[in-house]
Tab-separated table of C-alpha atoms in Angstrom:
chain	number	residue	atom	x	y	z
N	790	UNK	CA	0.000	0.000	0.000
N	791	UNK	CA	1.176	3.470	-0.645
N	792	UNK	CA	1.959	5.771	2.251
N	793	UNK	CA	-0.767	8.227	1.284
N	794	UNK	CA	-3.447	5.553	1.261
N	795	UNK	CA	-2.244	4.162	4.572
N	796	UNK	CA	-2.366	7.604	6.204
N	797	UNK	CA	-6.072	7.933	5.362
N	798	UNK	CA	-7.012	4.501	6.690
N	799	UNK	CA	-7.453	3.712	10.375
N	800	UNK	CA	-4.582	1.857	11.989
N	801	UNK	CA	-5.016	-1.768	10.993
N	802	UNK	CA	-2.866	-4.749	10.201
N	803	UNK	CA	-2.920	-3.750	6.534
N	804	UNK	CA	-0.979	-0.586	7.258
N	805	UNK	CA	1.567	-2.217	9.557
N	806	UNK	CA	4.233	-2.939	6.909
N	807	UNK	CA	4.008	0.594	5.546
N	808	UNK	CA	4.333	2.102	9.037
N	809	UNK	CA	7.328	-0.092	9.800
N	810	UNK	CA	8.975	0.958	6.570
N	811	UNK	CA	8.190	4.597	7.346
N	812	UNK	CA	9.805	4.318	10.773
N	813	UNK	CA	12.922	2.683	9.377
N	814	UNK	CA	13.319	5.450	6.798
N	815	UNK	CA	12.825	8.126	9.419
N	816	UNK	CA	15.596	6.593	11.553
N	817	UNK	CA	18.034	7.370	8.716
N	818	UNK	CA	19.876	4.084	8.870
N	819	UNK	CA	22.901	4.009	6.669
N	820	UNK	CA	22.814	1.461	3.887
N	821	UNK	CA	25.901	-0.042	2.329
N	822	UNK	CA	26.425	1.436	-1.073
N	823	UNK	CA	27.847	-0.882	-3.687
N	824	UNK	CA	30.056	0.859	-6.229
N	825	UNK	CA	29.008	0.392	-9.832
N	826	UNK	CA	30.800	-2.401	-11.637
N	827	UNK	CA	33.376	-1.602	-14.235
N	828	UNK	CA	33.060	-3.122	-17.713
N	829	UNK	CA	36.064	-5.343	-16.962
N	830	UNK	CA	34.331	-6.780	-13.893
N	831	UNK	CA	31.177	-7.454	-15.893
N	832	UNK	CA	33.207	-9.159	-18.629
N	833	UNK	CA	35.011	-11.303	-16.046
N	834	UNK	CA	31.695	-12.395	-14.487
N	835	UNK	CA	30.275	-13.294	-17.882
N	836	UNK	CA	33.420	-15.280	-18.693
N	837	UNK	CA	33.081	-17.193	-15.405
N	838	UNK	CA	29.470	-18.012	-16.265
N	839	UNK	CA	30.500	-19.270	-19.708
N	840	UNK	CA	33.219	-21.432	-18.158
N	841	UNK	CA	30.658	-22.927	-15.781
N	842	UNK	CA	28.416	-24.033	-18.655
N	843	UNK	CA	31.355	-25.334	-20.676
N	844	UNK	CA	32.376	-27.517	-17.726
N	845	UNK	CA	28.816	-28.799	-17.384
N	846	UNK	CA	28.783	-29.743	-21.075
N	847	UNK	CA	31.986	-31.732	-20.651
N	848	UNK	CA	30.577	-33.614	-17.637
N	849	UNK	CA	27.432	-34.777	-19.439
N	850	UNK	CA	27.355	-38.185	-21.100
N	851	UNK	CA	26.472	-38.747	-24.746
N	852	UNK	CA	23.143	-40.344	-23.786
N	853	UNK	CA	22.246	-37.371	-21.604
N	854	UNK	CA	23.100	-34.952	-24.408
N	855	UNK	CA	21.073	-36.983	-26.917
N	856	UNK	CA	17.960	-37.081	-24.730
N	857	UNK	CA	18.244	-33.414	-23.801
N	858	UNK	CA	18.206	-32.538	-27.501
N	859	UNK	CA	15.788	-35.152	-28.850
N	860	UNK	CA	13.788	-36.189	-25.783
N	861	UNK	CA	10.781	-34.037	-26.600
N	862	UNK	CA	10.422	-35.297	-30.148
N	863	UNK	CA	10.906	-38.903	-28.976
N	864	UNK	CA	8.192	-38.450	-26.351
N	865	UNK	CA	5.826	-36.933	-28.913
N	866	UNK	CA	6.699	-39.617	-31.464
N	867	UNK	CA	6.029	-42.398	-28.972
N	868	UNK	CA	2.498	-41.154	-28.328
N	869	UNK	CA	1.920	-40.685	-32.055
N	870	UNK	CA	2.942	-44.333	-32.496
N	871	UNK	CA	0.508	-45.410	-29.766
N	872	UNK	CA	-2.304	-43.464	-31.476
N	873	UNK	CA	-1.412	-44.926	-34.889
N	874	UNK	CA	-1.373	-48.487	-33.508
N	875	UNK	CA	-4.741	-47.865	-31.866
N	876	UNK	CA	-6.134	-46.641	-35.170
N	877	UNK	CA	-4.807	-49.680	-37.036
N	878	UNK	CA	-6.201	-52.041	-34.393
N	879	UNK	CA	-9.599	-50.345	-34.612
N	880	UNK	CA	-9.551	-50.612	-38.410
N	881	UNK	CA	-8.727	-54.325	-38.146
N	882	UNK	CA	-11.580	-54.914	-35.695
N	883	UNK	CA	-14.000	-53.054	-37.988
N	884	UNK	CA	-12.789	-55.136	-40.933
N	885	UNK	CA	-13.573	-58.338	-39.011
N	886	UNK	CA	-17.053	-57.072	-38.093
N	887	UNK	CA	-17.787	-56.020	-41.685
N	888	UNK	CA	-16.564	-59.379	-42.985
N	889	UNK	CA	-18.832	-61.195	-40.575
N	890	UNK	CA	-21.817	-59.028	-41.516
N	891	UNK	CA	-21.253	-59.670	-45.235
N	892	UNK	CA	-22.055	-63.350	-44.730
N	893	UNK	CA	-25.693	-64.421	-45.046
N	894	UNK	CA	-27.592	-64.732	-41.786
N	895	UNK	CA	-27.925	-68.481	-42.110
N	896	UNK	CA	-24.152	-68.945	-42.231
N	897	UNK	CA	-23.621	-66.657	-39.264
N	898	UNK	CA	-26.105	-68.609	-37.132
N	899	UNK	CA	-24.611	-71.925	-38.185
N	900	UNK	CA	-21.106	-70.826	-37.164
N	901	UNK	CA	-22.270	-69.811	-33.703
């Protein structure tokens, strides 16, 4: 809540954090100021980050690398295969039903 809004409201639990913050600012506590980073320091930090990821790449096995790159498409492909097999099985079942219904009724009853 903003300080203005809190000043208009009666003292409740909702205003407590704003009042605490107001008191801490009025006490004029000194905060540690961090000097701005130089471009060289930023470059060094970025280089350290790059080195970290290069080391991680070296630690990973070939299988881990393969699945991290192709795992999503393999997962999707597996479920596409399951759907395709289900479709083919359904088509086969329908073919058997149609073949049975093509026979004359007398033959169907005799086979049962």
